[in-house]
Coordinates of C-alpha atoms and ligand atoms in Angstrom, one line a residue:
M1 CA 65.7 15.9 3.5
D2 CA 63.3 15.3 5.7
L3 CA 61.5 18.8 6.7
I4 CA 59.1 20.5 5.0
Q5 CA 60.2 23.0 2.2
K6 CA 57.6 23.8 0.5
C7 CA 53.5 23.9 1.1
N8 CA 50.9 25.9 -0.9
A9 CA 47.2 25.1 -1.1
Y10 CA 44.7 25.6 -4.6
K11 CA 41.3 25.2 -5.5
I12 CA 40.1 22.0 -7.8
K13 CA 36.3 21.0 -8.8
D14 CA 34.8 17.6 -6.8
S15 CA 33.3 15.2 -9.1
R16 CA 29.6 17.3 -8.3
G17 CA 31.5 20.2 -10.1
E18 CA 31.6 22.2 -6.3
E19 CA 34.8 23.9 -5.2
T20 CA 37.4 21.8 -2.8
L21 CA 41.1 22.2 -2.1
E22 CA 44.5 20.5 -2.9
V23 CA 47.5 20.9 -0.8
E24 CA 51.5 20.6 -2.8
M25 CA 53.5 19.4 -0.8
S26 CA 57.6 18.9 -0.9
A27 CA 60.1 17.9 1.2
G28 CA 64.0 17.3 -0.3
E29 CA 63.1 15.4 -3.7
F30 CA 59.7 14.4 -2.9
T31 CA 56.3 16.4 -4.2
V32 CA 52.8 15.1 -3.0
W33 CA 49.3 15.6 -3.8
A34 CA 46.2 16.1 -1.4
S35 CA 43.1 16.5 -2.0
V36 CA 39.6 16.8 0.2
P37 CA 36.3 15.3 -0.9
A38 CA 32.9 16.8 0.9
G39 CA 29.8 15.3 2.2
K40 CA 26.4 16.0 1.4
S41 CA 25.0 14.0 4.3
T42 CA 26.6 14.9 7.1
G43 CA 26.2 14.0 10.8
S44 CA 25.7 16.9 13.1
R45 CA 28.3 15.9 14.9
E46 CA 31.7 16.0 12.2
A47 CA 34.2 18.3 12.4
I48 CA 33.9 21.6 10.6
S49 CA 34.7 22.5 7.0
L50 CA 35.3 25.9 5.7
S51 CA 34.5 26.8 2.6
A52 CA 37.3 25.7 0.0
D53 CA 38.4 30.0 -0.3
D54 CA 38.5 30.1 3.5
S55 CA 40.5 26.9 3.8
I56 CA 42.8 27.7 1.4
K57 CA 43.7 31.4 2.8
N58 CA 44.2 29.7 6.4
I59 CA 46.6 27.0 4.6
N60 CA 48.6 29.3 2.3
E61 CA 48.8 32.5 5.2
I62 CA 48.8 30.6 8.3
I63 CA 49.3 27.0 8.2
A64 CA 52.1 26.8 5.4
P65 CA 54.0 29.8 6.5
Q66 CA 54.6 28.0 10.4
L67 CA 55.1 23.7 8.5
I68 CA 58.0 25.2 6.3
G69 CA 61.4 23.8 8.3
K70 CA 59.2 21.4 10.2
K71 CA 60.4 17.5 10.3
V72 CA 57.7 15.5 8.4
N73 CA 56.2 13.4 11.2
I74 CA 52.5 12.5 10.7
T75 CA 51.8 12.3 14.4
T76 CA 53.9 15.8 15.5
I77 CA 52.4 17.4 13.3
D78 CA 49.1 16.6 13.5
D79 CA 49.2 17.6 17.1
F80 CA 50.3 20.8 16.4
L81 CA 47.5 21.4 13.6
V82 CA 45.1 20.5 16.4
S83 CA 46.9 23.0 18.8
L84 CA 47.0 25.6 16.1
D85 CA 43.1 25.7 15.4
G86 CA 42.0 25.2 19.0
T87 CA 38.6 24.4 18.9
K88 CA 37.0 21.3 19.6
N89 CA 35.2 20.9 15.5
K90 CA 38.3 22.4 13.9
S91 CA 35.9 25.3 13.0
N92 CA 38.7 27.5 13.3
L93 CA 41.2 26.5 10.6
G94 CA 38.7 24.2 9.0
A95 CA 38.5 20.5 9.2
N96 CA 39.1 20.7 5.5
A97 CA 42.2 22.5 5.6
I98 CA 43.8 20.6 8.4
L99 CA 42.7 17.1 6.3
G100 CA 44.5 18.1 3.7
I101 CA 47.8 19.2 4.9
S102 CA 47.4 15.6 7.5
I103 CA 47.4 13.5 4.0
A104 CA 50.1 15.2 2.8
V105 CA 52.5 14.7 5.2
L106 CA 51.5 11.2 5.9
K107 CA 52.4 11.2 1.8
L108 CA 55.7 12.9 2.0
E109 CA 56.7 10.2 5.4
A110 CA 56.0 7.2 3.4
K111 CA 58.2 8.5 -0.1
I112 CA 60.8 9.2 2.8
A113 CA 60.6 5.9 4.1
N114 CA 60.6 4.4 0.6
Q115 CA 57.4 2.4 1.0
P116 CA 54.3 2.5 -0.8
L117 CA 51.6 4.3 1.0
W118 CA 49.7 1.4 1.9
K119 CA 52.6 -0.3 4.1
Y120 CA 53.6 2.9 5.5
I121 CA 49.9 3.4 7.3
S122 CA 50.6 -0.6 8.1
T123 CA 53.5 0.2 10.7
L124 CA 51.4 2.8 12.2
V125 CA 48.7 0.9 13.8
S126 CA 48.5 -2.8 15.4
Q127 CA 47.5 -5.6 12.8
T128 CA 45.0 -7.9 13.6
S129 CA 46.4 -10.1 10.9
D130 CA 49.7 -10.9 9.8
S131 CA 48.6 -11.2 5.9
V132 CA 47.1 -8.7 4.2
V133 CA 43.8 -8.1 3.9
F134 CA 41.8 -6.5 1.1
P135 CA 38.7 -4.5 2.0
R136 CA 35.2 -6.2 0.5
L137 CA 33.6 -3.7 -1.6
F138 CA 30.5 -1.9 -0.6
V139 CA 29.3 -0.3 -4.2
N140 CA 26.6 1.6 -4.1
V141 CA 24.4 1.5 -7.1
L142 CA 21.2 2.6 -6.4
N143 CA 21.3 5.8 -5.2
G144 CA 18.8 7.4 -3.0
G145 CA 17.9 9.9 -0.3
V146 CA 20.1 13.6 -0.6
H147 CA 22.1 12.0 -3.6
A148 CA 19.1 11.7 -6.1
D149 CA 16.2 13.8 -4.6
F150 CA 14.7 11.3 -2.2
K151 CA 13.5 8.8 -5.2
L152 CA 14.3 6.0 -3.7
P153 CA 13.6 5.4 -0.5
F154 CA 16.7 5.0 1.2
Q155 CA 19.7 6.5 0.8
E156 CA 22.2 3.8 -0.8
Y157 CA 21.9 0.1 -2.0
M158 CA 24.4 -1.3 -2.6
F159 CA 26.3 -5.1 -3.7
V160 CA 28.8 -6.8 -1.2
L161 CA 32.0 -7.9 -3.6
G162 CA 34.9 -9.7 -2.7
N163 CA 36.3 -12.0 0.6
G164 CA 39.3 -10.1 1.5
M165 CA 41.8 -12.0 -0.6
N166 CA 42.1 -10.6 -3.6
I167 CA 40.5 -7.1 -5.1
V168 CA 41.2 -8.1 -9.5
G169 CA 37.7 -10.4 -9.1
P170 CA 35.7 -8.4 -7.1
I171 CA 36.4 -5.3 -9.2
N172 CA 35.4 -7.6 -12.6
Q173 CA 32.6 -8.7 -11.2
L174 CA 31.6 -5.5 -9.9
E175 CA 31.8 -4.4 -14.3
T176 CA 29.6 -7.1 -14.9
L177 CA 27.0 -7.1 -12.2
F178 CA 26.7 -3.4 -13.1
D179 CA 25.8 -4.0 -16.7
Q180 CA 23.8 -6.6 -15.6
L181 CA 21.7 -4.3 -13.2
K182 CA 21.7 -1.6 -16.3
G183 CA 20.0 -4.2 -18.4
K184 CA 17.9 -4.9 -16.0
L185 CA 16.5 -1.7 -15.2
K186 CA 15.9 -0.6 -18.7
V187 CA 13.6 -4.2 -19.4
E188 CA 11.8 -3.2 -16.6
E189 CA 11.6 0.6 -18.6
K190 CA 12.5 2.4 -15.5
E191 CA 13.4 5.9 -16.1
I192 CA 17.1 6.1 -14.5
E193 CA 19.2 8.9 -13.9
M194 CA 22.4 9.1 -12.2
G195 CA 22.9 9.7 -8.7
D196 CA 26.3 12.0 -7.2
E197 CA 27.7 8.8 -6.2
G198 CA 27.9 7.4 -10.3
G199 CA 24.8 4.8 -9.2
F200 CA 21.6 4.4 -10.9
S201 CA 18.3 6.3 -9.3
F202 CA 14.7 6.0 -10.5
K203 CA 11.8 7.1 -8.5
S204 CA 10.3 4.3 -6.5
G205 CA 8.0 4.4 -3.5
D206 CA 7.8 0.6 -2.4
I207 CA 10.5 -0.5 -0.2
E208 CA 11.3 -3.7 -1.5
E209 CA 11.7 -2.9 -5.0
P210 CA 15.1 -2.1 -4.7
F211 CA 15.8 -5.3 -3.1
K212 CA 13.7 -7.4 -5.2
I213 CA 16.2 -6.1 -8.2
L214 CA 19.6 -6.4 -6.5
S215 CA 18.7 -9.9 -5.2
E216 CA 17.9 -11.3 -8.5
L217 CA 21.4 -10.0 -9.5
H218 CA 23.7 -10.3 -6.8
N219 CA 23.8 -12.3 -3.2
S220 CA 25.3 -10.0 -0.3
L221 CA 23.7 -6.7 0.0
A222 CA 23.9 -3.4 2.0
I223 CA 22.2 -0.6 2.5
D224 CA 23.2 3.0 3.7
V225 CA 19.7 4.1 5.0
A226 CA 21.0 7.8 6.2
G227 CA 17.9 7.9 8.3
G228 CA 18.6 11.4 10.0
E229 CA 18.0 12.8 6.4
F230 CA 14.3 12.0 7.0
F231 CA 13.7 12.2 10.6
E232 CA 11.2 14.9 11.6
N233 CA 9.0 15.1 14.5
D234 CA 9.8 11.8 16.0
K235 CA 9.1 10.3 13.1
Y236 CA 11.0 9.1 9.7
N237 CA 9.1 10.0 6.8
V238 CA 10.0 7.2 4.5
I239 CA 8.8 8.3 0.5
G240 CA 5.8 10.0 2.2
K241 CA 4.9 7.2 5.2
K242 CA 5.7 8.0 8.6
Y243 CA 7.6 5.4 11.0
S244 CA 7.8 5.3 14.7
T245 CA 11.4 3.5 15.5
E246 CA 9.6 0.8 16.0
E247 CA 8.1 0.2 12.9
L248 CA 11.3 1.3 10.8
S249 CA 13.0 -1.3 12.8
G250 CA 10.3 -4.1 11.9
I251 CA 11.1 -3.2 8.4
Y252 CA 14.3 -3.7 8.8
Q253 CA 14.1 -7.0 10.5
N254 CA 11.4 -8.1 7.9
L255 CA 14.0 -7.1 4.8
V256 CA 17.4 -9.0 6.5
K257 CA 15.0 -12.2 6.7
K258 CA 13.6 -12.1 3.2
F259 CA 17.0 -10.7 1.5
P260 CA 20.2 -11.4 1.5
L261 CA 20.9 -8.1 3.6
I262 CA 23.9 -8.1 5.7
S263 CA 24.9 -4.5 6.3
I264 CA 22.8 -1.5 7.5
E265 CA 24.5 1.7 7.8
D266 CA 22.8 4.7 9.7
P267 CA 19.3 3.0 10.4
F268 CA 18.4 5.8 12.5
S269 CA 18.9 9.5 13.4
E270 CA 21.8 10.1 15.3
N271 CA 20.5 10.8 18.3
D272 CA 18.0 8.1 18.3
F273 CA 20.3 5.2 20.7
N274 CA 17.3 3.0 21.7
G275 CA 16.8 2.5 17.9
F276 CA 20.3 1.8 17.4
K277 CA 20.6 -0.8 20.5
N278 CA 17.4 -2.4 19.5
L279 CA 17.9 -2.9 16.2
V280 CA 21.5 -4.3 17.5
T281 CA 20.1 -6.7 19.4
G282 CA 17.6 -7.8 17.6
L283 CA 20.0 -8.9 14.1
L284 CA 23.0 -10.0 16.3
K285 CA 21.5 -13.8 15.8
D286 CA 21.5 -13.0 12.0
E287 CA 25.1 -11.5 12.2
V288 CA 23.9 -8.3 10.4
L289 CA 26.4 -5.3 10.5
V290 CA 24.8 -2.3 11.8
V291 CA 27.1 0.6 10.9
G292 CA 27.8 3.8 12.3
D293 CA 27.9 6.7 10.1
D294 CA 26.5 9.6 11.0
L295 CA 26.0 8.3 14.9
T296 CA 30.3 8.1 15.0
T297 CA 31.7 10.5 12.6
T298 CA 34.9 8.8 12.8
N299 CA 35.3 10.8 16.2
P300 CA 37.0 8.4 18.9
Q301 CA 34.9 9.5 21.7
M302 CA 31.9 9.1 20.2
I303 CA 32.9 5.2 18.8
E304 CA 34.1 4.5 22.3
K305 CA 30.5 5.8 23.9
S306 CA 28.7 3.9 21.0
I307 CA 30.4 0.8 21.3
E308 CA 29.9 0.4 25.0
R309 CA 26.1 1.6 24.7
G310 CA 26.1 -1.7 22.4
L311 CA 24.4 1.0 19.8
I312 CA 26.5 -0.9 16.5
N313 CA 29.0 -3.9 15.2
A314 CA 31.1 -1.9 12.5
V315 CA 31.9 1.9 11.9
L316 CA 32.2 3.6 8.8
I317 CA 35.3 5.9 8.7
K318 CA 35.6 9.0 7.0
P319 CA 38.7 11.2 7.4
N320 CA 37.3 14.5 6.8
Q321 CA 34.8 14.1 9.2
I322 CA 37.0 14.1 12.0
G323 CA 40.0 16.3 10.1
T324 CA 43.5 14.7 10.9
I325 CA 45.1 11.1 9.9
T326 CA 46.2 10.1 13.5
E327 CA 42.6 11.1 15.0
T328 CA 41.5 8.4 11.7
L329 CA 44.0 5.9 12.8
K330 CA 42.3 5.9 16.1
A331 CA 38.8 5.8 15.8
I332 CA 40.3 2.6 13.9
E333 CA 42.4 0.9 16.7
I334 CA 39.7 1.6 18.6
T335 CA 37.3 -0.2 16.9
H336 CA 39.0 -3.2 15.8
Q337 CA 40.5 -3.4 19.3
A338 CA 36.8 -3.7 20.2
G339 CA 36.3 -6.6 17.5
L340 CA 34.5 -4.6 15.3
K341 CA 34.4 -4.1 11.9
T342 CA 35.3 -0.9 9.8
I343 CA 34.3 0.3 6.4
I344 CA 36.7 3.2 5.3
S345 CA 34.4 5.8 2.8
H346 CA 34.6 8.2 0.8
R347 CA 32.4 11.0 -0.1
S348 CA 29.5 11.7 -2.0
G349 CA 31.8 14.6 -3.4
E350 CA 34.7 12.8 -4.4
T351 CA 38.3 14.2 -5.6
N352 CA 40.9 12.1 -7.2
D353 CA 43.0 11.5 -4.6
S354 CA 42.8 7.6 -4.3
F355 CA 44.3 7.8 -0.7
I356 CA 41.5 5.4 0.7
A357 CA 42.3 2.9 -1.4
D358 CA 45.6 3.0 0.6
L359 CA 44.2 3.5 4.3
A360 CA 41.7 0.6 3.7
V361 CA 44.1 -1.7 3.0
G362 CA 47.2 -0.5 5.5
V363 CA 44.9 -0.7 8.7
G364 CA 43.2 -4.2 7.0
A365 CA 39.5 -2.1 6.8
Y366 CA 36.5 -4.8 6.4
G367 CA 35.5 -2.7 3.8
L368 CA 35.5 -0.1 1.2
K369 CA 33.2 2.5 0.1
S370 CA 33.9 3.9 -2.7
G371 CA 30.7 4.0 -6.0
T372 CA 31.0 3.1 -8.8
M373 CA 33.4 2.8 -11.9
H374 CA 31.3 6.1 -13.7
Q375 CA 32.6 8.3 -11.6
A376 CA 36.8 9.4 -12.3
E377 CA 37.1 10.4 -9.4
R378 CA 35.8 6.7 -7.7
E379 CA 37.3 4.7 -10.5
V380 CA 40.8 5.9 -9.2
K381 CA 40.5 4.4 -6.0
Y382 CA 39.7 0.7 -7.8
D383 CA 42.6 1.0 -10.2
R384 CA 44.4 1.8 -6.8
L385 CA 43.5 -1.2 -5.2
I386 CA 44.7 -3.0 -8.6
E387 CA 47.9 -1.3 -8.2
I388 CA 48.2 -2.5 -4.3
E389 CA 48.0 -6.0 -5.8
K390 CA 50.7 -6.1 -8.2
E391 CA 53.1 -4.4 -5.5
L392 CA 52.1 -7.2 -3.1
Q393 CA 53.0 -9.8 -5.6
I394 CA 55.9 -7.8 -6.7
S395 CA 57.1 -8.0 -3.3
Q396 CA 56.3 -12.0 -2.4
R397 CA 58.1 -12.9 -5.2
Ligands
LIG1 P1 27.9 11.8 1.9 O1 27.2 10.9 2.4 O2 29.2 11.5 1.7 O3 26.8 12.6 1.1 O4 27.9 12.7 3.6 C1 27.8 9.0 2.6 C2 26.9 8.7 3.8 O5 26.1 8.9 4.2 O6 27.6 7.4 3.8
LIG2 ZN1 26.6 7.7 5.7

């Protein structure tokens, strides 16, 4: 019953309407499905995803025939996939093809072990806490950058909700805040559109304006600058104005003083190491998170290096940046063992797979980025968190 009997990949559409892949895999009485998201503001060190057609072909013609009859075991199958691919960046088979298989194998393994997915994941990593911790919700409610035609200065403006103790409370609070934000933008007569991650977008050239709006509604905010997206000729071009690394750093320090900003992701371009280092030093006393995303790309070696050099104090985790679950869990463990926080993240092109909700609870991540509930592909992650909270209450009875 623990041998893979069937493995098949086919095309589905993501939240942007672009093609991606889903894998169906069976062992014994169990069948699972896994689908793979896609990013738009990608880091250059990310593993390479191939087109949906090519990755599906690679699964159905190369990977699947060799998987049939193999034991359902995430460690050995991930090792097998990495060596079958044979490249450093998974460009041969495609990181998206490999991840679809990897998630499916993990889901099957959890079913065979008769455990909820989050619980099974928790057995694969060393835990920092004895009790289950829910992630804080980092919810991108104002979309800018490449996710909304660069209308707002930075890529993502987020509410941070929850305290790790429960999940229904913060999700309800998110609904209320999102309605309030909509009302406020209407009163201010903003011409609003929806961005890629289900948040609002409007045109503003004023760096402080989004912070003013959000801080009137909630007292814990985060941003993802995605600094690499507007880095040209050694300058940061923010809504038509050019800033040096030092000037941009000064802007962040000022924002932290004026607004309840607790976390800044990718403040600079992925190779601007001095920018990261100086900002971490400057913001340490304020206990602000400096989060690596395009800088670290869920790559264990890059995370290790960035921690050693003091470039970050938190790490964004996106499984499709690296391609296997085993490497993703390693990236998380390295981060946690160094005493740093992880934030598990969706991509701007999402699918209906709720896997990252289980991953966030299973590893005890500090945060989860999953966008607003106004796109079905993001809402399923919140629905799954609510289900996990119920599963937990049942198991504690
Ligand atoms: P992406 O953006 O999924 O478009 O790469 C998300 C992020 O930068 O965190
Ligand atoms: Zn990011």
